[in-house]
Amino acid sequence: MRIGVVTFPGSLDDHDAARAVRVAGGDPVVLWHADADVRGVDAVVLPGGFSYGDYLRAGAIAGMAPVMSAVVDAARGGMPVLGICNGFQVLCEAHLLPGAMLRNEHLRFVCRDQRLRVENAATSWTSAYGQGQEIVVPLKNIDGCYVADERTLDELEAEGRVAFRYVGENPNGSLRDIAGITNARGNVVGLMPHPEHAVDALTGPTTDGLGFFTSVLEGMAHA
Amino acid sequence: MTMELDTTEVAAKTPDHEQPWAELGLKEHEYDRIRDILGRRPTNAELAMYSVMWSEHCSYKSSKVHLRRFGEQAPHSDALLVGMGENAGVVDVGHGYAVTFKIESHNHPSYVEPYQGAATGVGGIVRDILAMGARPIAVMDPLRFGPMDAPDTKRVLPGVVAGIGGYGNCLGLPNIGGEVVFDPSYAANPLVNALCVGVLRHEDIHLANASGVGNKIVLFGARTGGDGIGGASILASESFDDTKPSKRPSVQVGDPFMEKVLIECCLELFSARVVEGIQDLGAAGISCATSELASNGDGGMHVDLEKVLLRDPSLTPGEILMSESQERMMGVVAPENLDAFLAITAKWDVETAVIGEVTDTGRLVIDWHGETIVDVDPRTVAHDGPVYERPYERPAWQDDLQAASPSSLPRPAGGAQLRETLLQLAAAPNLASKSWVTDQYDRYVLGNTVLAQPENAGVVRIDDQTGLGVAVATDGNGRYTKLDPYAGAQLALAEAYRNVATSGARPVAVTDCLNFGSPEDPGVMWQFAEAVRGLADGCQTLGTPVTGGNVSLYNQTGDVAILPTPVVGVLGVLDDVARRTPLGFRETGHAIYLLGTTREEFGGSEWAHVVHGHLGGLPPAVDLDAERQLGEILIAAARDGLIDAAHDLSDGGLAQALVESTLRYGVGARVAVPGGIDPFVFLFSESQGRALVAVSPDTDERFVRLCAERGYPNQRIGVVGGAALSVDDLFDVDLDELRRAHESTFPAAFDA
């Protein structure tokens, strides 16, 4: 199974995402921001970082990168797409997911091991988890405060599209403790925490993040 | 007003033209020497170049005569691939890999503009590492500030921390350690030191020289602007003084995104083998890069300065030469590789200009629209700057300071007072949890961080296949160094060495950042000379050469210098990072051993500082042979899997090590005070050569045998377990209460 990892200028966790794909048993494929296509991959990861410096608004320029039109088309066609941190911001800017991220409530960058609850274990990226399972993965961002209007939030809740919620202290002021969401179809998932940094007990706080990548590989194997 | 261009021709004809040498930070005799070298007055552009390159910051003119010791006394090391004098030293770590690391200061800019000062400090050291041909893999930042409760500390510290995080996080380098220390002497002179580690294959080492006549000189990265003009000469090489104009324009502004792209672009240029020589642009900008590249190569270079891409078209040639705009690199490229080079910089959208070429004239000639404005022997700019034999003398007050022993200070007696002291120290600014700071740094990015703060040392994996990795720790104790500069420098070395060994790594090399007051004060100069002598001797004993570093002088306000603060970074190698030793207690029932000998040593201690505001007496005794022995035990025990946790003992003594070891994973300990030692001395002395280890019952016998074979003192002092830290029947502290004390200090000071 070939999983593409997009490198934008300023992407930082692209190598880690590729490593996580490898650890889970997939073949990572490098995708370049200026490419016009996704090289026939089976799924795409938009990694963390500060694409184009995030100088305009986090993810705003990346959302319009050439490769993104191909990603958007593929996602609308049902291809699994995971946006991690900056990747989540890019998915929102590309309108594949609703809402936006503001600066953390306390206005500081935060790096910590974060407990999350998997609220939807039926997406392409969460099927390896149990519904309601709690996992611990690193969180590291400065623009991580998820916001959307009340109606959107209510819709997300009603449709089970809140995929992850922060457990314990809310680290960034995200509305309704939302850490990640999915689209209605369940193939596009975005979250602020970093599952790719929790696939190896030596370098991560846990191996809880591996399930994201095994989920998608398993799903494709049965597709 | 039109100004005539000050060409070499004009300069030769107008010897009496008044020049602003003093405003540029030059002394009169230095200006006279420039005239002697050139046989005429310098042009404005030449004067700008000499003034920055002959500044204290760039030329090491006051420190050079002392720093020679590091080379002369360097212990033989097969691991050293590149020694001092290049952008950074390079050390062999096996399997064809090499590691380069270096520490630098960005003290003065960080006081003037904390965010940008600290941010560009990170950017500068990262480019030094990159310029060696290495991929930067981690950073760490030893920081020192005035009192935590001083109003200005609330301006400086959060700004510095946000700047380091803002730049380093965006650059994608894990921040794996460092220090945060408070002392009144740093109030108007905070110390912001930055260390970077990089990794490369042996065959990829790049050096800064311009060889091969006809090779192109290429400037790439950010455009050149008016920021940081004269940063090295004006900002870094003078004391602060209220009577002079604001120095904010001398601080550079960083763009971490540009630097991230520059890193990836450079690494692609290296791997495509299209770069002959490379130099980063830091202090003194183009002046430094051209004169150093030329004098380290075939000796000649011609530059057409108007080809430099500018952010501000109104800059004068002199300003372009002096600008310290960030995120720029200068490459030497063979003509046949130029197209390939430009294709790679274009791929990364990095602006590039060919500004000149290597010549065989032995002269650095810089033209501005066809007229010559610089014509110098580059060696006279880069290497033959002034060298001062500054007078130095042991200060008159040193004897009184050493006589003011802490032995008569009132000490806590009985369980309740000891308990109170332990909590007081655990919450003291220098010993309290630094999470408020380090949680603003990304420690996970790149996915190779095995240990990061608050561990003994930062450990990063280099090679996924073999598990090869490196450990780095930085330490420095200004109070010890003030009491005895020779010993203080060795104590900094000993602590960093011990921290690296405690994490299971074999120490192999040293970098240092020597932060001192004004070299024009003979007392300060004595502190500096003694510290260098101590460090050079210490490195010789431990077999760890100094591979490079930085000197920061003029850290003083008026007549008052900072505590003399040599910060020492030690690099160690782990053949398999899976064998590293973490610091926290984990398993109930593990035995706790104290290695080393505890003496009554409180001179310069945290206890004397926090409880009594006292600084006097002598620092703890240094025994580097003991440090080496202790290191060998800790490394062997880690390699053979004999210990589960280890923590070095330093500031705050055993008590503080127990606090940190129990709080790390929330697993308590019960400790007994051995017979024949006073509980206060046992808990709070800062004797060196000690470490705390936790040992599983399965390996207990083998561990004790290992210590016995090496004849190193060891005592079983307790057992891991429970939800409290208990010391005999003297006192218990619940871990929740201990955590509140240890972790509330920073939020209380900086969240308000």
Short mmCIF file of C-alpha atoms in Angstrom, two decimals, chain A residues 5-202:
data_model
loop_
_atom_site.label_atom_id
_atom_site.label_comp_id
_atom_site.label_asym_id
_atom_site.label_seq_id
_atom_site.Cartn_x
_atom_site.Cartn_y
_atom_site.Cartn_z
CA VAL A 5 3.33 12.27 2.37
CA VAL A 6 3.28 15.82 1.04
CA THR A 7 6.28 18.06 1.61
CA PHE A 8 5.48 21.76 1.49
CA PRO A 9 8.31 24.25 2.01
CA GLY A 10 8.34 24.47 5.80
CA SER A 11 6.92 20.98 6.42
CA LEU A 12 8.71 19.54 9.43
CA ASP A 13 7.18 16.21 10.34
CA ASP A 14 7.13 14.78 6.81
CA HIS A 15 9.97 12.34 7.51
CA ASP A 16 8.29 11.23 10.72
CA ALA A 17 5.00 10.63 8.95
CA ALA A 18 6.84 8.58 6.33
CA ARG A 19 8.58 6.60 9.07
CA ALA A 20 5.23 5.93 10.79
CA VAL A 21 3.83 4.62 7.49
CA ARG A 22 6.84 2.34 7.19
CA VAL A 23 6.57 1.11 10.79
CA ALA A 24 2.92 0.26 10.15
CA GLY A 25 3.91 -1.78 7.09
CA GLY A 26 3.08 0.66 4.27
CA ASP A 27 5.23 2.21 1.56
CA PRO A 28 5.65 5.97 1.99
CA VAL A 29 5.79 8.02 -1.22
CA VAL A 30 7.23 11.54 -1.29
CA LEU A 31 4.83 14.10 -2.77
CA TRP A 32 6.08 17.61 -3.57
CA HIS A 33 3.94 20.71 -3.09
CA ALA A 34 4.52 21.88 -6.64
CA ASP A 35 3.45 18.57 -8.21
CA ALA A 36 0.17 18.48 -10.12
CA ASP A 37 -0.77 14.94 -9.09
CA VAL A 38 -0.49 12.46 -6.23
CA ARG A 39 1.47 9.81 -8.14
CA GLY A 40 -1.19 7.16 -7.86
CA VAL A 41 -0.97 6.69 -4.12
CA ASP A 42 -3.70 4.95 -2.09
CA ALA A 43 -3.84 7.52 0.70
CA VAL A 44 -2.28 10.87 1.60
CA VAL A 45 -0.85 12.34 4.80
CA LEU A 46 -0.46 16.12 5.15
CA PRO A 47 2.24 16.42 7.81
CA GLY A 48 2.93 18.90 10.57
CA GLY A 49 5.14 21.95 10.29
CA PHE A 50 4.89 25.58 9.29
CA SER A 51 4.13 25.41 5.57
CA TYR A 52 5.37 28.55 3.80
CA GLY A 53 6.19 29.83 7.29
CA ASP A 54 2.47 30.10 8.11
CA TYR A 55 3.09 33.81 7.74
CA LEU A 56 -0.30 34.59 6.23
CA ARG A 57 -2.48 32.26 8.32
CA ALA A 58 -1.65 28.70 9.32
CA GLY A 59 -2.16 26.43 6.32
CA ALA A 60 -3.60 29.21 4.13
CA ILE A 61 -0.98 29.20 1.37
CA ALA A 62 -0.50 25.42 1.46
CA GLY A 63 -4.24 25.04 0.95
CA MET A 64 -3.72 26.57 -2.51
CA ALA A 65 -0.53 24.64 -3.45
CA PRO A 66 -0.65 22.86 -6.82
CA VAL A 67 -0.64 19.39 -5.24
CA MET A 68 -3.68 20.29 -3.15
CA SER A 69 -6.07 20.37 -6.09
CA ALA A 70 -5.17 16.73 -6.73
CA VAL A 71 -5.51 15.92 -3.03
CA VAL A 72 -8.88 17.64 -2.84
CA ASP A 73 -10.15 15.73 -5.90
CA ALA A 74 -8.88 12.43 -4.52
CA ALA A 75 -10.43 13.12 -1.11
CA ARG A 76 -13.79 13.94 -2.70
CA GLY A 77 -13.47 10.63 -4.53
CA GLY A 78 -13.08 8.82 -1.22
CA MET A 79 -9.30 8.48 -0.87
CA PRO A 80 -8.20 8.47 2.79
CA VAL A 81 -6.50 11.74 3.72
CA LEU A 82 -5.03 12.50 7.15
CA GLY A 83 -4.02 16.01 8.19
CA ILE A 84 -1.80 16.26 11.25
CA CYS A 85 -1.37 19.64 12.98
CA ASN A 86 -0.40 21.96 10.11
CA GLY A 87 -1.97 19.33 7.85
CA PHE A 88 -5.26 19.74 9.75
CA GLN A 89 -5.01 23.49 9.25
CA VAL A 90 -4.41 22.89 5.53
CA LEU A 91 -7.50 20.63 5.30
CA CYS A 92 -9.61 23.37 6.88
CA GLU A 93 -8.15 26.01 4.56
CA ALA A 94 -8.85 23.70 1.58
CA HIS A 95 -12.45 23.32 2.83
CA LEU A 96 -12.22 19.55 3.13
CA LEU A 97 -13.03 20.00 6.82
CA PRO A 98 -15.05 22.77 8.50
CA GLY A 99 -13.78 25.28 11.05
CA ALA A 100 -10.40 26.89 11.64
CA MET A 101 -7.58 27.05 14.13
CA LEU A 102 -6.75 30.15 16.17
CA ARG A 103 -3.70 30.87 18.28
CA ASN A 104 -3.66 28.84 21.50
CA GLU A 105 -5.71 30.48 24.22
CA HIS A 106 -2.63 31.17 26.40
CA LEU A 107 -0.77 32.48 23.31
CA ARG A 108 2.19 30.16 23.81
CA PHE A 109 3.54 27.22 21.88
CA VAL A 110 2.79 24.05 23.79
CA CYS A 111 4.59 20.70 23.54
CA ARG A 112 3.27 17.95 25.76
CA ASP A 113 2.08 14.36 25.93
CA GLN A 114 -1.65 14.68 25.43
CA ARG A 115 -4.45 12.30 26.40
CA LEU A 116 -7.21 12.00 23.79
CA ARG A 117 -10.45 10.08 23.53
CA VAL A 118 -11.26 8.43 20.21
CA GLU A 119 -14.85 9.58 19.68
CA ASN A 120 -15.29 7.99 16.28
CA ALA A 121 -13.60 4.66 15.68
CA ALA A 122 -15.27 4.18 12.30
CA THR A 123 -13.17 6.49 10.10
CA SER A 124 -10.49 5.33 7.65
CA TRP A 125 -7.84 6.39 10.14
CA THR A 126 -9.34 5.20 13.44
CA SER A 127 -10.77 1.73 12.83
CA ALA A 128 -7.95 0.09 14.79
CA TYR A 129 -9.18 1.81 17.97
CA GLY A 130 -12.11 1.03 20.20
CA GLN A 131 -14.92 3.55 20.41
CA GLY A 132 -14.12 5.78 23.41
CA GLN A 133 -10.59 4.44 23.74
CA GLU A 134 -8.13 6.84 25.39
CA ILE A 135 -4.71 7.29 23.83
CA VAL A 136 -1.65 9.44 24.61
CA VAL A 137 0.24 11.13 21.78
CA PRO A 138 2.39 14.28 21.59
CA LEU A 139 0.76 17.65 21.00
CA LYS A 140 2.91 20.53 19.76
CA ASN A 141 1.57 23.70 18.22
CA ILE A 142 0.93 27.39 18.65
CA ASP A 143 -2.18 27.66 16.45
CA GLY A 144 -4.20 24.80 17.86
CA CYS A 145 -7.41 26.37 19.16
CA TYR A 146 -10.18 24.79 17.08
CA VAL A 147 -13.15 27.05 16.40
CA ALA A 148 -16.31 26.87 14.29
CA ASP A 149 -19.72 28.47 14.54
CA GLU A 150 -22.27 26.92 16.89
CA ARG A 151 -24.32 25.38 14.10
CA THR A 152 -21.28 23.65 12.62
CA LEU A 153 -20.22 22.39 16.03
CA ASP A 154 -23.72 21.03 16.68
CA GLU A 155 -23.70 19.32 13.29
CA LEU A 156 -20.31 17.77 13.92
CA GLU A 157 -21.53 16.45 17.27
CA ALA A 158 -24.83 15.17 15.87
CA GLU A 159 -23.19 13.38 12.96
CA GLY A 160 -20.47 11.82 15.11
CA ARG A 161 -17.83 13.78 13.25
CA VAL A 162 -15.88 14.83 16.31
CA ALA A 163 -13.18 12.21 15.94
CA PHE A 164 -11.02 13.07 18.98
CA ARG A 165 -11.49 15.05 22.13
CA TYR A 166 -8.91 16.28 24.63
CA VAL A 167 -9.15 14.51 27.98
CA GLY A 168 -8.20 16.45 31.10
CA GLU A 169 -7.07 20.05 30.82
CA ASN A 170 -7.88 21.59 27.44
CA PRO A 171 -4.42 22.51 26.13
CA ASN A 172 -5.32 25.33 23.74
CA GLY A 173 -8.89 26.52 24.25
CA SER A 174 -10.42 24.42 21.45
CA LEU A 175 -14.21 24.63 21.50
CA ARG A 176 -15.90 21.60 23.02
CA ASP A 177 -12.43 20.11 23.66
CA ILE A 178 -12.23 19.11 20.01
CA ALA A 179 -8.82 17.68 19.05
CA GLY A 180 -9.77 16.31 15.64
CA ILE A 181 -12.68 15.90 13.24
CA THR A 182 -13.68 13.88 10.19
CA ASN A 183 -15.73 14.54 7.08
CA ALA A 184 -19.13 12.88 6.72
CA ARG A 185 -17.73 10.03 4.68
CA GLY A 186 -15.02 9.28 7.25
CA ASN A 187 -12.13 9.25 4.78
CA VAL A 188 -10.75 12.71 5.62
CA VAL A 189 -9.52 13.16 9.18
CA GLY A 190 -7.68 16.10 10.70
CA LEU A 191 -6.28 16.51 14.20
CA MET A 192 -3.85 18.75 16.04
CA PRO A 193 -1.96 16.08 18.05
CA HIS A 194 0.78 14.04 16.39
CA PRO A 195 0.15 10.29 16.12
CA GLU A 196 3.26 9.90 13.94
CA HIS A 197 5.40 10.78 16.97
CA ALA A 198 3.94 7.89 18.97
CA VAL A 199 4.85 4.81 16.94
CA ASP A 200 8.06 3.79 18.72
CA ALA A 201 8.44 3.45 22.49
CA LEU A 202 12.02 4.68 22.26
#
